Coordinates of C-alpha atoms in Angstrom, one line a residue:
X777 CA -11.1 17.3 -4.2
X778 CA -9.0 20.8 -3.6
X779 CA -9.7 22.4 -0.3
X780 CA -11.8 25.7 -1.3
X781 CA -10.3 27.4 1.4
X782 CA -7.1 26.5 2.5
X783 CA -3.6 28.6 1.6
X784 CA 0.0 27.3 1.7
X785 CA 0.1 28.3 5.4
X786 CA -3.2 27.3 6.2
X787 CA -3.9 24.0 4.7
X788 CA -8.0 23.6 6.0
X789 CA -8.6 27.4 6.4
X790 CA -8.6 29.0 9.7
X791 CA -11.6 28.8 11.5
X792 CA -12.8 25.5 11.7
X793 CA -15.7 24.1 13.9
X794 CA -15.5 20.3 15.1
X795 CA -19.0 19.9 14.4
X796 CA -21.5 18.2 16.6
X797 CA -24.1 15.1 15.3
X798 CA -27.5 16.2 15.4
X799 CA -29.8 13.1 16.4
X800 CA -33.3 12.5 17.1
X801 CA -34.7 11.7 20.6
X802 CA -34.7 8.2 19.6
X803 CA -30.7 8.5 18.8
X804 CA -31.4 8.3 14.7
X805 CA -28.7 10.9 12.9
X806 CA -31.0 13.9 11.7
X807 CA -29.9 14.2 8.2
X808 CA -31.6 17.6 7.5
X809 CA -30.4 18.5 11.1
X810 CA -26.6 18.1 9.7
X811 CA -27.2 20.0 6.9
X812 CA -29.1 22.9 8.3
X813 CA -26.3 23.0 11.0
X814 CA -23.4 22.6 8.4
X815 CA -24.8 25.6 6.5
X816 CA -25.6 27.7 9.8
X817 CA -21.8 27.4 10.6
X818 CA -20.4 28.4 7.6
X819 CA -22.7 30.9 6.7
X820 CA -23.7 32.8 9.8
X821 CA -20.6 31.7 11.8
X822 CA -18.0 32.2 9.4
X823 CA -16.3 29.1 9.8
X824 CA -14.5 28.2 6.8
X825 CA -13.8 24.9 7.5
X826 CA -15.4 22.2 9.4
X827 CA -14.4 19.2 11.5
X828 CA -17.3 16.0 10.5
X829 CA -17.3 12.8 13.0
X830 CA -14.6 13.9 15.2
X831 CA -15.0 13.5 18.9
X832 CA -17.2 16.3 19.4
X833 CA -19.5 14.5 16.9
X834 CA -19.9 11.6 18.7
X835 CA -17.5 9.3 16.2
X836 CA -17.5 7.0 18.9
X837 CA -21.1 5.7 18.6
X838 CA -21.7 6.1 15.2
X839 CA -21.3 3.6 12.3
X840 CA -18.7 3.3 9.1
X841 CA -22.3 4.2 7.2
X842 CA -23.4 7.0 9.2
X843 CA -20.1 8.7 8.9
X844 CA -20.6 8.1 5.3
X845 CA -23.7 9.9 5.4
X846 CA -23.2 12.3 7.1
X847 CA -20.2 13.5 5.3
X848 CA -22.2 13.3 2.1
X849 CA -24.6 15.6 4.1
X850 CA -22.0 18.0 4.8
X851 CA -20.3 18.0 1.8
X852 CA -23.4 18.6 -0.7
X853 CA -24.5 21.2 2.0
X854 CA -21.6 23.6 2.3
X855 CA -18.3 21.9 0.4
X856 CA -18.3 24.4 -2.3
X857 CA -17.6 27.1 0.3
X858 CA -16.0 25.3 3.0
X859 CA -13.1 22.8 3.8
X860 CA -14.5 19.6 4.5
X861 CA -12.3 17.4 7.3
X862 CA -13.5 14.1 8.1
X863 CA -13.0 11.9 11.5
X864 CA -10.7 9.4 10.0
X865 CA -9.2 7.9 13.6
X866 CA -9.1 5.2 15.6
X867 CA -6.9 2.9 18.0
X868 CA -6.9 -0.1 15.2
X869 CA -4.9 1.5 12.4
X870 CA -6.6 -1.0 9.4
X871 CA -9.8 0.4 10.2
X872 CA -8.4 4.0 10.2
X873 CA -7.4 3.1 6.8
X874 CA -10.4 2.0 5.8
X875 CA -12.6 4.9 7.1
X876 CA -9.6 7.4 5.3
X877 CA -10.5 5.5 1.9
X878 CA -14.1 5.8 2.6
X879 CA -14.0 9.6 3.1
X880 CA -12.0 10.6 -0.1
X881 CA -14.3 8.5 -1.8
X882 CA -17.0 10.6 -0.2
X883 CA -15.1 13.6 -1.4
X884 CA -13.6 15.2 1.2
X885 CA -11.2 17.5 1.5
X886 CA -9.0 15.9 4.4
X887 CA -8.4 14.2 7.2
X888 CA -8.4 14.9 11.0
X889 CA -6.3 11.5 12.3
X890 CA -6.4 11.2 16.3
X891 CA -3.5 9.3 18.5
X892 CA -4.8 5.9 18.8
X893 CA -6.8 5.5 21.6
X894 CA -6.6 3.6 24.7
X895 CA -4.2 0.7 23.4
X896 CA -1.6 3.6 24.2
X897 CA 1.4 2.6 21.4
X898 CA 4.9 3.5 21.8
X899 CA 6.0 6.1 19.5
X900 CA 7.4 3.5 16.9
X901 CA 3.8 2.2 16.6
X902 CA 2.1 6.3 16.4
X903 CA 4.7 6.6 13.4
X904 CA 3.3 3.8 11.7
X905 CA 0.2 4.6 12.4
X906 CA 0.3 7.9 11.0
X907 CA 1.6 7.0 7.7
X908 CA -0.2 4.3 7.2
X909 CA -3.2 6.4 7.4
X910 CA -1.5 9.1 5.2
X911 CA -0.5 6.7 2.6
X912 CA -3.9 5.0 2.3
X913 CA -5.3 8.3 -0.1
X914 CA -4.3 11.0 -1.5
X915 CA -6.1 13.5 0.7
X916 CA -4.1 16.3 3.5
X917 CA -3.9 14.8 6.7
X918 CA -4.0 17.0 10.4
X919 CA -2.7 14.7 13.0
X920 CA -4.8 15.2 16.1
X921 CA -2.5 15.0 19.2
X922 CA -5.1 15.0 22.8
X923 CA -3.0 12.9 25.6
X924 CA -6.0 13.4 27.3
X925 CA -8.0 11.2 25.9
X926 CA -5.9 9.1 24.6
X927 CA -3.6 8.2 27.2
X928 CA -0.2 8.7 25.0
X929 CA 1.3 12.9 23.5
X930 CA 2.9 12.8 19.8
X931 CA 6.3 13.7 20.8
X932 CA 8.0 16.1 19.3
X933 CA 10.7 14.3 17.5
X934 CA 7.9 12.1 16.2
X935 CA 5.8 15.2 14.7
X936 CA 9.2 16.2 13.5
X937 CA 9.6 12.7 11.4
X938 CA 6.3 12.5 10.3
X939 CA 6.2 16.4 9.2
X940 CA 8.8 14.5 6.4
X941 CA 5.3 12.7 4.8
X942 CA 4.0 15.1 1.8
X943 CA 0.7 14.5 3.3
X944 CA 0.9 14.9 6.5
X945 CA 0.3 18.7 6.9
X946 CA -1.2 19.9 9.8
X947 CA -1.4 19.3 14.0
X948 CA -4.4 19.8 15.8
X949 CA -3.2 20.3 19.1
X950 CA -5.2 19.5 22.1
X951 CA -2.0 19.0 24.4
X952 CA -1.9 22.2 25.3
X953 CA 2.4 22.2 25.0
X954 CA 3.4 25.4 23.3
X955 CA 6.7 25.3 23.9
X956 CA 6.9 21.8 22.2
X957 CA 4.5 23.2 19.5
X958 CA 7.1 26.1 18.4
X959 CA 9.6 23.3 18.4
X960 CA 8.1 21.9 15.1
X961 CA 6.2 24.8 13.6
X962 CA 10.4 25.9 13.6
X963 CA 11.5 22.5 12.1
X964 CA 9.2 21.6 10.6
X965 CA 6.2 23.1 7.7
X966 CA 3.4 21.8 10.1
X967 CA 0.6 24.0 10.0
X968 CA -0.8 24.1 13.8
X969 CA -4.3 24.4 14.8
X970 CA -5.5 25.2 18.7
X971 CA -7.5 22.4 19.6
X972 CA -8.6 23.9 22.9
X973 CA -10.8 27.0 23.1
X974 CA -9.0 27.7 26.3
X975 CA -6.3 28.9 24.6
X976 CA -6.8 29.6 20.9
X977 CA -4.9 33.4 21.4
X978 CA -2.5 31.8 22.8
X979 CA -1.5 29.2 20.0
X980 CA -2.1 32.2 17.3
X981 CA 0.8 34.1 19.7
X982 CA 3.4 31.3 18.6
X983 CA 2.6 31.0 15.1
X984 CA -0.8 28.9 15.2
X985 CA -2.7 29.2 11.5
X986 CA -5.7 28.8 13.1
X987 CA -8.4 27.4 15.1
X988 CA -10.3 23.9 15.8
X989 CA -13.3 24.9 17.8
X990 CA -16.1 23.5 19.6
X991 CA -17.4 27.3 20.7
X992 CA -17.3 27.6 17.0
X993 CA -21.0 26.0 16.6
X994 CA -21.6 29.7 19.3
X995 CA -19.4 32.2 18.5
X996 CA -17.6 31.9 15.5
X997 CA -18.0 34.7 13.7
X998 CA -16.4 36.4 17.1
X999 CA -13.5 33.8 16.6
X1000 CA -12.9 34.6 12.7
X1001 CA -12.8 38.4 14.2
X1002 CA -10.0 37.1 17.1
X1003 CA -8.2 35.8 14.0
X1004 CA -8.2 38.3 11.8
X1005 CA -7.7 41.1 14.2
X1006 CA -4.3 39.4 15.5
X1007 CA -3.2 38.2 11.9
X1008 CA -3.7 42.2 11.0
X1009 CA -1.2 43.4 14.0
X1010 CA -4.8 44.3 16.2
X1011 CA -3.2 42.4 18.9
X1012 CA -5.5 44.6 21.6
X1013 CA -8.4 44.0 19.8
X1014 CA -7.8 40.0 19.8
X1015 CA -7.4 40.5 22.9
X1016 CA -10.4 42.0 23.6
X1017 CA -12.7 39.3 22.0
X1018 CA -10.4 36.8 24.1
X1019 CA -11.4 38.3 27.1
X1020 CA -15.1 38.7 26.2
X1021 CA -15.9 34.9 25.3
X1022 CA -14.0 33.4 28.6
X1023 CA -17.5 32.9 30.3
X1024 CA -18.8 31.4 26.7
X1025 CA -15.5 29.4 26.8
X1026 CA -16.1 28.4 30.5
X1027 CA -19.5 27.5 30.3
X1028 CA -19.3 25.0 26.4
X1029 CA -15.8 23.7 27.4
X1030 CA -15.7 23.4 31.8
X1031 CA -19.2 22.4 33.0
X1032 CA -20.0 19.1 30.8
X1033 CA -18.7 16.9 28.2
X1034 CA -18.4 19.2 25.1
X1035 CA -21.0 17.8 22.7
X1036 CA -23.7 17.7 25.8
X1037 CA -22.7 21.9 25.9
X1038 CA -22.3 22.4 22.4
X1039 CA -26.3 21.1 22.0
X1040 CA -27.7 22.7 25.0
X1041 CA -25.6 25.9 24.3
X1042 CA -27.1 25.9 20.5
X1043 CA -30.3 25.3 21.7
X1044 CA -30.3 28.1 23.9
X1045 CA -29.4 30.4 21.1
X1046 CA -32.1 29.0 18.6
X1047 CA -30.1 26.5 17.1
X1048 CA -31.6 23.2 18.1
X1049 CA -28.9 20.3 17.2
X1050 CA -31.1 17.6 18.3
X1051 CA -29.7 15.1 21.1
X1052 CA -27.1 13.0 22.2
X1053 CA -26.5 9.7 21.9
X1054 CA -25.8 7.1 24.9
X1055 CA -23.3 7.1 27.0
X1056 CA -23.6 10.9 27.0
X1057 CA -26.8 12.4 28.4
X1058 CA -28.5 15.3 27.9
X1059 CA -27.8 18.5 30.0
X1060 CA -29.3 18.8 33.0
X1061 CA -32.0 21.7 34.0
X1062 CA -29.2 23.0 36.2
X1063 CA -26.2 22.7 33.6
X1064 CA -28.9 24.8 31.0
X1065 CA -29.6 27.9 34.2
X1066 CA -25.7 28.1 34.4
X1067 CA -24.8 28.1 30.3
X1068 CA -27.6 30.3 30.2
X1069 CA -25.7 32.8 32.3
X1070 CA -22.2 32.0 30.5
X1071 CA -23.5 32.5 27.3
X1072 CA -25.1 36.1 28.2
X1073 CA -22.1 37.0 29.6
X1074 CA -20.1 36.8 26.4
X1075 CA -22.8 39.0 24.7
X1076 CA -24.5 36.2 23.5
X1077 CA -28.0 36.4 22.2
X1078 CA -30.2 34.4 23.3
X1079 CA -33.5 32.6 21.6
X1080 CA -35.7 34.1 24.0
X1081 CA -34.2 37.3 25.2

């Protein structure tokens, strides 16, 4: 299925949310929760993409059929409006391929593909990987490059190789590198996304087509504005929204894991999500009190103010 709104230089769009799971208290997926949150995104928000089963959403403790689900969800919800990404990664590369099959079948508009995991592979074994994954369907593919979590970067000459596959089309870049980043946006056609709200002006700066948010589920309409302000030559006025979400920024990306701020964070701003699922635990009463203040402090309205 063709992307309804990605361009030439910006394969999946350009602001895209890495959408939290909503679950019950009893950890079930909320089904009507997705959807209701799929559409809030895209339609108050102004995301024109959106992330499903990535890291945010909690891939790692949901099933081969809840993914399935919930893409379905997400794609019946808002994929007539939206680009449609699903979580397609993992550190065992037949399963990768199996869950990339699984999605176009689901229909899909890409893939987000994340460095394998923990099993930390030379870069012989990520190049493999990769295309492996790319071969397996016919859908765009957005490598998703976080040494963080992963334990192992995509180095540049690797990018640089892979940028060769027809599919492969996109970084999301969570490394944080932008030197290394302008190395292959200048080789290579690699659309780059920021995949670090800490420093999404920064990225656009170098040549970034966009955004992969988690303060997206928050302030995304704000984040379309960052974009389209510094794509128009309003470099102050980027600038300006940049400065005015860092205490948004602060409090979803700094104080907990990011799908335990995301929820509260929506919550707080009427926008319940639901819960998360074990190992990650809800906020605390004293993680709420200080989002609370981060979140007024980027102008943020509030359920209850």
């Amino acid at each position: 299925m063709a992307s309804p709104t990605g361009t030439s230089d910006a394969p999946f769009g350009r602001m895209l949310t890495a959408m939290v799971t909503p679950f019950t208290q009893d950890g079930a997926v909320d089904y009507e929760g997705v959807q209701r949150l799929a559409a809030y995104l895209v339609d108050e928000q102004r995301n024109d993409g959106l992330v499903v089963s990535g890291t945010t959403g909690e891939s790692p403790t949901t099933t081969d059929a809840e993914k399935d689900r919930i893409l379905r969800a997400v794609i019946e919800a808002v994929g007539d409006r939206a680009t449609v990404v699903a979580g397609a990664g993992s550190n065992d590369t037949h399963h990768s391929v199996e869950l990339a099959r699984a999605a176009e079948r689901a229909g899909a508009h890409g893939l987000l593909v994340v460095t394998p995991y923990y099993n930390k592979p030379p870069q012989e074994g990520l190049y493999r990987h990769f295309t492996a994954v790319a071969d397996a369907t016919g859908l765009p593919a957005m490598l998703y490059d976080i040494p963080a979590r992963t334990g192992v970067p995509i180095e540049t000459v690797t990018l640089i190789r892979l940028a060769q596959h027809p599919r492969i089309v996109a970084v999301k870049d969570a490394k944080g590198d932008l030197f290394a980043g302008s190395q292959v946006m200048a080789a290579t056609d690699l659309a780059f996304y920021s995949g670090d709200d800490l420093v999404n002006l920064a990225w656009l700066s170098v040549g970034a087509a966009g955004f992969v948010s988690v303060v997206g589920h928050v302030a995304g309409a704000d984040l379309a504005s960052m974009i389209e302000r510094y794509r128009s030559g309003n470099v102050a006025g980027a600038l300006d929204v940049h400065r005015r979400l860092l205490s948004v920024v602060a409090g979803v990306m700094t104080r907990t894991q990011g799908a335990i701020a995301t929820k509260a964070a929506l919550r707080l701003i009427g926008q319940d999500a639901g819960h998360v699922r074990l190992p990650l635990v809800d906020a605390t009463d004293e993680q709420i009190a200080m989002l609370r203040v981060d979140l007024v402090a980027g102008g943020l309205k509030l359920a209850d103010s």
